[in-house]
Structure formats: C-alpha cells, structure tokens
PDB file of C-alpha atoms in Angstrom:
ATOM      1  CA  MET P   2     146.613  86.956 139.241  1.00 88.00           C
ATOM      2  CA  ALA P   3     143.866  85.270 137.233  1.00 94.00           C
ATOM      3  CA  GLU P   4     144.534  81.721 136.068  1.00 94.00           C
ATOM      4  CA  MET P   5     142.828  82.518 132.786  1.00 96.00           C
ATOM      5  CA  ILE P   6     141.007  85.320 130.972  1.00 97.00           C
ATOM      6  CA  ILE P   7     138.185  84.080 128.738  1.00 98.00           C
ATOM      7  CA  ASP P   8     136.762  86.209 125.933  1.00 98.00           C
ATOM      8  CA  ALA P   9     133.123  85.527 125.101  1.00 97.00           C
ATOM      9  CA  ARG P  10     132.562  84.257 121.536  1.00 97.00           C
ATOM     10  CA  SER P  11     129.489  85.056 119.440  1.00 97.00           C
ATOM     11  CA  THR P  12     127.244  82.180 118.327  1.00 95.00           C
ATOM     12  CA  MET P  13     123.658  81.788 117.117  1.00 96.00           C
ATOM     13  CA  ILE P  14     121.321  79.556 119.141  1.00 95.00           C
ATOM     14  CA  SER P  15     118.257  80.245 116.988  1.00 95.00           C
ATOM     15  CA  SER P  16     117.612  81.996 113.690  1.00 94.00           C
ATOM     16  CA  GLY P  17     117.383  85.366 115.440  1.00 94.00           C
ATOM     17  CA  LEU P  18     119.153  85.036 118.777  1.00 96.00           C
ATOM     18  CA  GLU P  19     122.886  85.663 118.979  1.00 95.00           C
ATOM     19  CA  VAL P  20     124.613  84.980 122.297  1.00 97.00           C
ATOM     20  CA  LYS P  21     128.007  85.510 123.874  1.00 98.00           C
ATOM     21  CA  ARG P  22     129.348  82.044 124.757  1.00 97.00           C
ATOM     22  CA  ILE P  23     131.743  81.995 127.691  1.00 98.00           C
ATOM     23  CA  LEU P  24     131.825  78.320 128.696  1.00 96.00           C
ATOM     24  CA  PRO P  25     132.898  75.795 127.590  1.00 94.00           C
ATOM     25  CA  PHE P  26     136.212  77.244 126.424  1.00 93.00           C
ATOM     26  CA  ARG P  27     138.856  75.156 124.696  1.00 89.00           C
ATOM     27  CA  GLN P  28     141.450  75.717 127.416  1.00 89.00           C
ATOM     28  CA  ARG P  29     138.900  75.775 130.250  1.00 89.00           C
ATOM     29  CA  ARG P  30     135.990  73.364 129.979  1.00 88.00           C
ATOM     30  CA  MET P  31     134.367  74.305 133.283  1.00 92.00           C
ATOM     31  CA  VAL P  32     134.567  76.420 136.446  1.00 96.00           C
ATOM     32  CA  GLY P  33     133.557  74.368 139.458  1.00 95.00           C
ATOM     33  CA  PRO P  34     130.490  72.402 138.309  1.00 95.00           C
ATOM     34  CA  PHE P  35     129.555  75.073 135.734  1.00 96.00           C
ATOM     35  CA  ILE P  36     130.050  73.579 132.277  1.00 94.00           C
ATOM     36  CA  PHE P  37     128.241  76.120 130.127  1.00 95.00           C
ATOM     37  CA  LEU P  38     127.442  79.831 130.212  1.00 98.00           C
ATOM     38  CA  ASP P  39     125.676  81.871 127.529  1.00 98.00           C
ATOM     39  CA  HIS P  40     124.829  85.578 127.704  1.00 98.00           C
ATOM     40  CA  ALA P  41     122.055  86.755 125.385  1.00 97.00           C
ATOM     41  CA  GLY P  42     121.489  90.434 124.700  1.00 95.00           C
ATOM     42  CA  PRO P  43     120.875  93.113 125.469  1.00 96.00           C
ATOM     43  CA  THR P  44     118.787  93.140 122.300  1.00 95.00           C
ATOM     44  CA  LYS P  45     115.572  94.872 121.346  1.00 95.00           C
ATOM     45  CA  PRO P  46     114.180  93.379 118.131  1.00 94.00           C
ATOM     46  CA  ALA P  47     111.112  94.676 116.346  1.00 94.00           C
ATOM     47  CA  PRO P  48     108.010  92.962 117.832  1.00 94.00           C
ATOM     48  CA  GLN P  49     107.306  91.106 114.584  1.00 94.00           C
ATOM     49  CA  LEU P  50     110.805  89.586 114.714  1.00 94.00           C
ATOM     50  CA  LEU P  51     110.450  88.273 118.268  1.00 94.00           C
ATOM     51  CA  PRO P  52     109.477  84.703 117.185  1.00 94.00           C
ATOM     52  CA  GLU P  53     112.841  84.397 115.418  1.00 96.00           C
ATOM     53  CA  LEU P  54     114.486  84.411 118.856  1.00 96.00           C
ATOM     54  CA  ASP P  55     112.630  81.255 119.946  1.00 96.00           C
ATOM     55  CA  VAL P  56     114.832  78.347 120.989  1.00 96.00           C
ATOM     56  CA  LEU P  57     112.873  75.296 119.819  1.00 95.00           C
ATOM     57  CA  PRO P  58     112.547  72.029 121.826  1.00 95.00           C
ATOM     58  CA  HIS P  59     115.902  70.364 122.458  1.00 95.00           C
ATOM     59  CA  PRO P  60     117.139  67.661 124.890  1.00 95.00           C
ATOM     60  CA  HIS P  61     119.390  67.711 127.939  1.00 95.00           C
ATOM     61  CA  ILE P  62     120.793  64.859 130.034  1.00 93.00           C
ATOM     62  CA  GLY P  63     122.940  64.570 133.151  1.00 91.00           C
ATOM     63  CA  LEU P  64     122.888  68.234 134.171  1.00 93.00           C
ATOM     64  CA  SER P  65     120.852  71.140 135.522  1.00 95.00           C
ATOM     65  CA  THR P  66     120.091  74.272 133.514  1.00 96.00           C
ATOM     66  CA  ILE P  67     119.683  77.677 135.129  1.00 97.00           C
ATOM     67  CA  THR P  68     117.848  80.414 133.237  1.00 97.00           C
ATOM     68  CA  TYR P  69     118.149  83.926 134.702  1.00 98.00           C
ATOM     69  CA  LEU P  70     116.878  87.158 133.154  1.00 98.00           C
ATOM     70  CA  LEU P  71     118.275  90.648 133.626  1.00 98.00           C
ATOM     71  CA  GLU P  72     115.638  92.102 131.291  1.00 97.00           C
ATOM     72  CA  GLY P  73     112.687  90.797 129.296  1.00 96.00           C
ATOM     73  CA  LYS P  74     110.291  87.854 129.518  1.00 96.00           C
ATOM     74  CA  VAL P  75     110.621  84.231 128.397  1.00 97.00           C
ATOM     75  CA  THR P  76     108.189  81.304 128.341  1.00 97.00           C
ATOM     76  CA  HIS P  77     109.658  77.934 129.335  1.00 98.00           C
ATOM     77  CA  ARG P  78     107.964  74.688 128.247  1.00 98.00           C
ATOM     78  CA  ASP P  79     109.258  71.174 128.823  1.00 98.00           C
ATOM     79  CA  SER P  80     108.466  67.487 128.411  1.00 98.00           C
ATOM     80  CA  LEU P  81     107.227  67.297 132.019  1.00 98.00           C
ATOM     81  CA  GLY P  82     104.288  69.456 130.931  1.00 98.00           C
ATOM     82  CA  VAL P  83     105.581  72.557 132.714  1.00 98.00           C
ATOM     83  CA  GLU P  84     104.818  75.981 131.240  1.00 98.00           C
ATOM     84  CA  GLN P  85     106.436  78.845 133.135  1.00 97.00           C
ATOM     85  CA  ILE P  86     106.862  82.522 132.304  1.00 97.00           C
ATOM     86  CA  ILE P  87     110.116  83.813 133.745  1.00 96.00           C
ATOM     87  CA  SER P  88     110.710  87.478 134.538  1.00 96.00           C
ATOM     88  CA  PRO P  89     113.858  89.357 135.646  1.00 97.00           C
ATOM     89  CA  GLY P  90     115.279  88.267 138.993  1.00 97.00           C
ATOM     90  CA  GLU P  91     113.570  84.878 138.950  1.00 97.00           C
ATOM     91  CA  VAL P  92     115.345  81.542 138.552  1.00 96.00           C
ATOM     92  CA  ASN P  93     114.259  78.616 136.393  1.00 96.00           C
ATOM     93  CA  TRP P  94     116.152  75.574 137.675  1.00 97.00           C
ATOM     94  CA  MET P  95     115.607  72.496 135.512  1.00 97.00           C
ATOM     95  CA  THR P  96     117.380  69.261 136.404  1.00 97.00           C
ATOM     96  CA  ALA P  97     117.547  67.040 133.345  1.00 96.00           C
ATOM     97  CA  GLY P  98     118.823  63.898 135.065  1.00 94.00           C
ATOM     98  CA  LYS P  99     118.135  60.928 132.802  1.00 95.00           C
ATOM     99  CA  GLY P 100     116.556  63.161 130.177  1.00 96.00           C
ATOM    100  CA  ILE P 101     114.262  66.102 129.444  1.00 97.00           C
ATOM    101  CA  SER P 102     113.513  68.399 126.512  1.00 97.00           C
ATOM    102  CA  HIS P 103     112.478  72.046 126.723  1.00 97.00           C
ATOM    103  CA  SER P 104     112.074  75.242 124.746  1.00 97.00           C
ATOM    104  CA  GLU P 105     112.418  78.968 125.413  1.00 97.00           C
ATOM    105  CA  ARG P 106     109.962  81.173 123.569  1.00 97.00           C
ATOM    106  CA  PHE P 107     109.534  84.920 123.390  1.00 95.00           C
ATOM    107  CA  GLU P 108     105.785  85.221 123.001  1.00 94.00           C
ATOM    108  CA  ASP P 109     104.896  88.468 124.772  1.00 93.00           C
ATOM    109  CA  PRO P 110     106.205  91.584 123.002  1.00 93.00           C
ATOM    110  CA  SER P 111     104.863  93.920 125.720  1.00 93.00           C
ATOM    111  CA  PHE P 112     108.217  93.985 127.548  1.00 93.00           C
ATOM    112  CA  LEU P 113     109.803  95.633 124.507  1.00 94.00           C
ATOM    113  CA  LEU P 114     107.846  98.810 125.275  1.00 91.00           C
ATOM    114  CA  GLN P 115     109.954  99.403 128.396  1.00 89.00           C
ATOM    115  CA  SER P 116     113.047  97.222 128.194  1.00 92.00           C
ATOM    116  CA  SER P 117     115.134  94.909 126.042  1.00 96.00           C
ATOM    117  CA  LEU P 118     115.970  91.217 126.374  1.00 97.00           C
ATOM    118  CA  GLN P 119     119.011  90.158 128.387  1.00 98.00           C
ATOM    119  CA  MET P 120     119.335  86.596 129.635  1.00 97.00           C
ATOM    120  CA  LEU P 121     121.973  84.259 131.043  1.00 98.00           C
ATOM    121  CA  GLN P 122     121.745  80.491 130.825  1.00 97.00           C
ATOM    122  CA  SER P 123     124.167  78.148 132.511  1.00 97.00           C
ATOM    123  CA  TRP P 124     124.503  74.388 132.899  1.00 96.00           C
ATOM    124  CA  VAL P 125     125.664  72.712 136.088  1.00 95.00           C
ATOM    125  CA  ALA P 126     127.029  69.156 135.944  1.00 92.00           C
ATOM    126  CA  LEU P 127     125.352  66.642 138.239  1.00 92.00           C
ATOM    127  CA  PRO P 128     127.516  64.407 140.425  1.00 90.00           C
ATOM    128  CA  GLU P 129     127.735  60.836 139.165  1.00 87.00           C
ATOM    129  CA  GLN P 130     125.417  59.426 141.842  1.00 91.00           C
ATOM    130  CA  VAL P 131     122.453  61.574 140.723  1.00 92.00           C
ATOM    131  CA  GLU P 132     123.072  62.041 136.998  1.00 89.00           C
ATOM    132  CA  GLU P 133     120.363  59.419 136.200  1.00 93.00           C
ATOM    133  CA  MET P 134     117.732  60.904 138.540  1.00 96.00           C
ATOM    134  CA  ASP P 135     114.218  61.720 137.331  1.00 97.00           C
ATOM    135  CA  PRO P 136     113.972  65.175 135.731  1.00 97.00           C
ATOM    136  CA  THR P 137     112.538  68.055 137.766  1.00 97.00           C
ATOM    137  CA  PHE P 138     111.704  71.734 137.285  1.00 97.00           C
ATOM    138  CA  THR P 139     111.360  74.549 139.820  1.00 97.00           C
ATOM    139  CA  ASN P 140     110.800  78.291 139.480  1.00 97.00           C
ATOM    140  CA  PHE P 141     111.971  80.642 142.228  1.00 97.00           C
ATOM    141  CA  SER P 142     110.666  84.192 142.467  1.00 96.00           C
ATOM    142  CA  ALA P 143     113.011  87.090 143.127  1.00 96.00           C
ATOM    143  CA  ARG P 144     111.683  87.498 146.665  1.00 95.00           C
ATOM    144  CA  GLU P 145     112.683  83.906 147.494  1.00 96.00           C
ATOM    145  CA  LEU P 146     116.361  84.621 146.812  1.00 97.00           C
ATOM    146  CA  PRO P 147     118.607  86.370 149.355  1.00 96.00           C
ATOM    147  CA  VAL P 148     119.932  89.834 148.555  1.00 96.00           C
ATOM    148  CA  VAL P 149     123.191  91.123 150.037  1.00 93.00           C
ATOM    149  CA  THR P 150     123.954  94.845 150.175  1.00 95.00           C
ATOM    150  CA  ASP P 151     126.992  96.816 151.245  1.00 94.00           C
ATOM    151  CA  LYS P 152     128.352 100.252 150.466  1.00 93.00           C
ATOM    152  CA  GLY P 153     128.016 100.528 146.681  1.00 98.00           C
ATOM    153  CA  ILE P 154     127.252  96.803 146.284  1.00 98.00           C
ATOM    154  CA  TRP P 155     124.034  94.884 145.551  1.00 98.00           C
ATOM    155  CA  MET P 156     124.093  91.096 145.162  1.00 98.00           C
ATOM    156  CA  ARG P 157     121.439  88.417 144.624  1.00 98.00           C
ATOM    157  CA  VAL P 158     122.512  84.894 145.593  1.00 98.00           C
ATOM    158  CA  ILE P 159     120.944  82.881 142.782  1.00 98.00           C
ATOM    159  CA  ALA P 160     122.191  79.497 143.995  1.00 97.00           C
ATOM    160  CA  GLY P 161     124.532  78.040 146.584  1.00 97.00           C
ATOM    161  CA  ASP P 162     126.297  79.647 149.552  1.00 95.00           C
ATOM    162  CA  ALA P 163     128.326  82.852 149.571  1.00 95.00           C
ATOM    163  CA  TYR P 164     129.250  85.655 151.968  1.00 94.00           C
ATOM    164  CA  GLY P 165     127.298  83.983 154.777  1.00 94.00           C
ATOM    165  CA  PHE P 166     124.066  83.770 152.764  1.00 95.00           C
ATOM    166  CA  LYS P 167     122.398  80.668 151.312  1.00 96.00           C
ATOM    167  CA  SER P 168     119.975  80.501 148.376  1.00 97.00           C
ATOM    168  CA  ASN P 169     116.726  78.513 148.609  1.00 93.00           C
ATOM    169  CA  VAL P 170     117.603  76.814 145.318  1.00 95.00           C
ATOM    170  CA  HIS P 171     118.520  73.155 145.910  1.00 93.00           C
ATOM    171  CA  THR P 172     121.872  72.145 144.446  1.00 94.00           C
ATOM    172  CA  PHE P 173     123.636  68.776 144.262  1.00 93.00           C
ATOM    173  CA  SER P 174     127.213  69.967 144.803  1.00 93.00           C
ATOM    174  CA  PRO P 175     128.973  72.897 146.520  1.00 95.00           C
ATOM    175  CA  LEU P 176     128.698  75.995 144.324  1.00 97.00           C
ATOM    176  CA  PHE P 177     127.828  79.684 144.188  1.00 98.00           C
ATOM    177  CA  TYR P 178     126.101  81.751 141.517  1.00 98.00           C
ATOM    178  CA  ILE P 179     125.528  85.481 142.081  1.00 98.00           C
ATOM    179  CA  HIS P 180     124.158  88.467 140.165  1.00 98.00           C
ATOM    180  CA  ALA P 181     125.883  91.643 141.363  1.00 98.00           C
ATOM    181  CA  VAL P 182     125.597  95.351 140.604  1.00 98.00           C
ATOM    182  CA  ILE P 183     128.630  97.371 141.700  1.00 98.00           C
ATOM    183  CA  ASP P 184     128.698 101.151 141.852  1.00 98.00           C
ATOM    184  CA  ALA P 185     131.655 103.138 140.523  1.00 98.00           C
ATOM    185  CA  LYS P 186     134.690 103.004 142.859  1.00 98.00           C
ATOM    186  CA  ALA P 187     133.159 100.239 145.017  1.00 98.00           C
ATOM    187  CA  GLN P 188     135.266  97.139 145.636  1.00 98.00           C
ATOM    188  CA  PHE P 189     134.345  93.459 145.932  1.00 97.00           C
ATOM    189  CA  THR P 190     135.985  90.046 146.266  1.00 96.00           C
ATOM    190  CA  LEU P 191     135.100  86.441 145.460  1.00 97.00           C
ATOM    191  CA  PRO P 192     133.845  83.913 148.049  1.00 95.00           C
ATOM    192  CA  GLU P 193     136.871  82.249 149.640  1.00 91.00           C
ATOM    193  CA  GLN P 194     135.673  78.713 150.371  1.00 91.00           C
ATOM    194  CA  TYR P 195     135.628  77.323 146.821  1.00 94.00           C
ATOM    195  CA  SER P 196     138.467  75.805 144.823  1.00 92.00           C
ATOM    196  CA  GLU P 197     137.397  77.324 141.487  1.00 96.00           C
ATOM    197  CA  ARG P 198     135.889  80.803 141.094  1.00 97.00           C
ATOM    198  CA  ALA P 199     135.197  83.277 138.334  1.00 98.00           C
ATOM    199  CA  VAL P 200     133.779  86.712 137.644  1.00 98.00           C
ATOM    200  CA  TYR P 201     132.033  87.434 134.334  1.00 98.00           C
ATOM    201  CA  VAL P 202     131.603  91.083 133.360  1.00 98.00           C
ATOM    202  CA  VAL P 203     128.117  91.590 131.908  1.00 98.00           C
ATOM    203  CA  SER P 204     128.505  95.346 131.479  1.00 98.00           C
ATOM    204  CA  GLY P 205     130.740  98.128 132.757  1.00 98.00           C
ATOM    205  CA  THR P 206     134.419  97.847 133.684  1.00 98.00           C
ATOM    206  CA  ILE P 207     136.370  96.343 136.564  1.00 98.00           C
ATOM    207  CA  GLU P 208     140.000  96.813 137.529  1.00 98.00           C
ATOM    208  CA  VAL P 209     142.216  94.262 139.276  1.00 98.00           C
ATOM    209  CA  GLY P 210     146.001  94.286 139.525  1.00 92.00           C
ATOM    210  CA  ALA P 211     146.191  97.520 137.475  1.00 92.00           C
ATOM    211  CA  GLN P 212     144.431  95.754 134.563  1.00 97.00           C
ATOM    212  CA  LYS P 213     141.006  96.762 133.242  1.00 98.00           C
ATOM    213  CA  TYR P 214     138.365  94.356 131.943  1.00 98.00           C
ATOM    214  CA  GLY P 215     135.091  95.228 130.233  1.00 98.00           C
ATOM    215  CA  GLY P 216     131.946  93.434 129.161  1.00 98.00           C
ATOM    216  CA  GLY P 217     132.296  89.924 127.746  1.00 98.00           C
ATOM    217  CA  LYS P 218     135.381  89.012 129.836  1.00 98.00           C
ATOM    218  CA  MET P 219     135.537  86.177 132.377  1.00 98.00           C
ATOM    219  CA  LEU P 220     138.392  86.042 134.902  1.00 98.00           C
ATOM    220  CA  VAL P 221     139.025  82.612 136.460  1.00 98.00           C
ATOM    221  CA  TYR P 222     140.774  82.123 139.824  1.00 97.00           C
ATOM    222  CA  GLY P 223     141.950  79.231 141.980  1.00 92.00           C
ATOM    223  CA  LYS P 224     141.477  78.896 145.727  1.00 86.00           C
ATOM    224  CA  ASN P 225     144.792  80.491 146.716  1.00 86.00           C
ATOM    225  CA  GLU P 226     144.083  83.798 145.001  1.00 89.00           C
ATOM    226  CA  GLN P 227     141.953  86.456 146.680  1.00 91.00           C
ATOM    227  CA  PRO P 228     141.677  89.302 144.166  1.00 96.00           C
ATOM    228  CA  ILE P 229     140.154  92.662 145.036  1.00 97.00           C
ATOM    229  CA  PHE P 230     138.129  94.154 142.178  1.00 98.00           C
ATOM    230  CA  THR P 231     137.238  97.818 141.744  1.00 98.00           C
ATOM    231  CA  ALA P 232     134.361  98.946 139.546  1.00 98.00           C
ATOM    232  CA  LEU P 233     135.452 101.876 137.381  1.00 98.00           C
ATOM    233  CA  GLU P 234     131.820 102.671 136.526  1.00 98.00           C
ATOM    234  CA  LYS P 235     128.469 101.134 137.410  1.00 98.00           C
ATOM    235  CA  THR P 236     129.135  97.501 136.572  1.00 98.00           C
ATOM    236  CA  VAL P 237     127.095  94.298 136.407  1.00 98.00           C
ATOM    237  CA  VAL P 238     128.883  91.006 137.033  1.00 98.00           C
ATOM    238  CA  MET P 239     128.033  87.337 137.529  1.00 98.00           C
ATOM    239  CA  LEU P 240     130.095  85.497 140.130  1.00 98.00           C
ATOM    240  CA  LEU P 241     130.238  81.702 139.923  1.00 98.00           C
ATOM    241  CA  GLY P 242     132.223  78.654 140.894  1.00 97.00           C
ATOM    242  CA  GLY P 243     132.426  75.701 143.218  1.00 96.00           C
ATOM    243  CA  ARG P 244     134.046  72.301 143.425  1.00 86.00           C
ATOM    244  CA  THR P 245     134.875  70.083 140.451  1.00 74.00           C
ATOM    245  CA  THR P 246     135.287  66.299 140.626  1.00 58.00           C
ATOM    246  CA  ARG P 247     136.840  64.000 138.064  1.00 47.00           C
ATOM    247  CA  GLN P 248     133.404  62.479 137.434  1.00 47.00           C
ATOM    248  CA  GLU P 249     132.055  65.910 136.538  1.00 46.00           C
ATOM    249  CA  ILE P 250     134.983  66.599 134.203  1.00 44.00           C
ATOM    250  CA  HIS P 251     134.182  63.349 132.361  1.00 47.00           C
ATOM    251  CA  LEU P 252     130.519  64.335 132.278  1.00 49.00           C
ATOM    252  CA  VAL P 253     131.116  67.715 130.675  1.00 49.00           C
ATOM    253  CA  GLU P 254     132.751  66.068 127.687  1.00 42.00           C
ATOM    254  CA  PHE P 255     129.773  63.742 127.296  1.00 46.00           C
ATOM    255  CA  CYS P 256     127.170  66.500 127.731  1.00 47.00           C
ATOM    256  CA  VAL P 257     128.763  68.974 125.319  1.00 45.00           C
ATOM    257  CA  VAL P 258     129.166  66.352 122.611  1.00 42.00           C
ATOM    258  CA  ALA P 259     125.607  65.104 123.092  1.00 42.00           C
ATOM    259  CA  GLU P 260     124.153  68.627 122.963  1.00 43.00           C
ATOM    260  CA  ARG P 261     126.067  69.520 119.794  1.00 43.00           C
ATOM    261  CA  LYS P 262     124.742  66.404 118.073  1.00 41.00           C
ATOM    262  CA  ASN P 263     121.211  67.597 118.736  1.00 38.00           C
TER     263      ASN P 263
END
C-alpha cells in the first residue's frame, strides 16, 4: 500500500507556462533526495506565443537541477556562460552548489510543426559536505544513457542505479531517476534497494492493489513495500527515489524558501 498519493497542482512559472507541481507537497516535502518536481505540458502554443513560455534568469543554491524533455526543444543559459539546446531524451544536469543562475527559453518554433512541448524538471538536494561546491553544468545525450527493455517495457535510466543498470550522470547521493514507457497489460515494479521510492504517472493509467491511477498522480512507497503495477493502457511514468538524510531535509526547507523569495 502506498504511503501517500500526491495530486499534482497547477502553477504558473512564467507568463505563459503552466506546470503540474508534484513536489514539494505539504505532507511530503521530498522523496529520497528529490525536493522538487514540475511537469510542463504537453502544450502546443501558437509560434508567436512561444516567448511567453520563457523562464527568465533565476538563482539556485545548494542543489542540482535536472531538466528532461519528452517533447520539444529548450535553450538553457546560465551564469557560467553555458548555452545548451536540449532535445528529448537528453539530460541537463546543473549543480548549483554555492550559487548559479540560469534561464530556460523556447526560441525555436520549428519543433511545433511535429510535436508539442513536454518537460520535467526536478531538484536534487546536495549532501551537506558538497552543498557549497563550485557550480557545474553537464549535458548528456540520449545515447549516453542506458536503456532497459523487457516484454512491454522500455526504460531510460536518467540518473543513478536501478535494475542492474547505472547511468553515466554523476550524482552525490544514492538515487534513481527513470523515464519508462509501459505497454497495456505489462507489469513493472520499483527498484528494491532504496528507502524512499515513487512513481509519477505522466500519461495513461496504472493499477495497483485494485486501485487505478491516471496522469498527474504520484504514489510514494517505503522500503518494505514492493508493489506490482499494471499498465491498463500505454502509459508513461517517471520512477524516482533514493536515500534521505536529516541534513537534506533541513536543506529542502532552506532551498524552497530561498527560491520562493526570488
């Protein structure tokens, strides 16, 4: 049985970009080291309205941000001087450390001819011993990330270790972050070795324990639960979790307050 079911809440992060906010949640501030999760889209604005989606320069401290696209194209710029276009399946991993600012801009309308925009951004708390490190940025192409397949299951290991596979993305604490596409009637489970785990339904429907959950729902589990999920239709999910320390719990409060003030 899930420890908690979280319903995504709608919020605006720019004048034209509405997102589904999953974390932080009032009764559940984080899952493992994940302290923030936003799901943008799918949306297909008119090309002339694309600049209204831009997320203007803003600061981060004491955490890493992970930007991952399911559809679309985004330009990342930051105070290190990095400019990086990110496409679906790639990972932008930015470690803020002692401080960085960045923006996400939607400057190329060509992707709207064939697809829409759908993006997930998460924050991962840094352990206390590295929270004041120098900021860094790395982009990983889709081909650099391991893909796991089974009957009716496709998974990309975005970061961390899961199911015997390890991502090339460097992390500072034990975690897993996975993009999965599950065919109708196929079943899947969560990695067993982590104390806090969750599945977020991007689209489609899953069933567990005779209960059905659709898009915008996150189910959170502890280490002693090993749920078996069944996709009732073609379903896209994000799997995430890891280990939480008391230092990281303190940090999430600081980071969320600091971000809201900016």
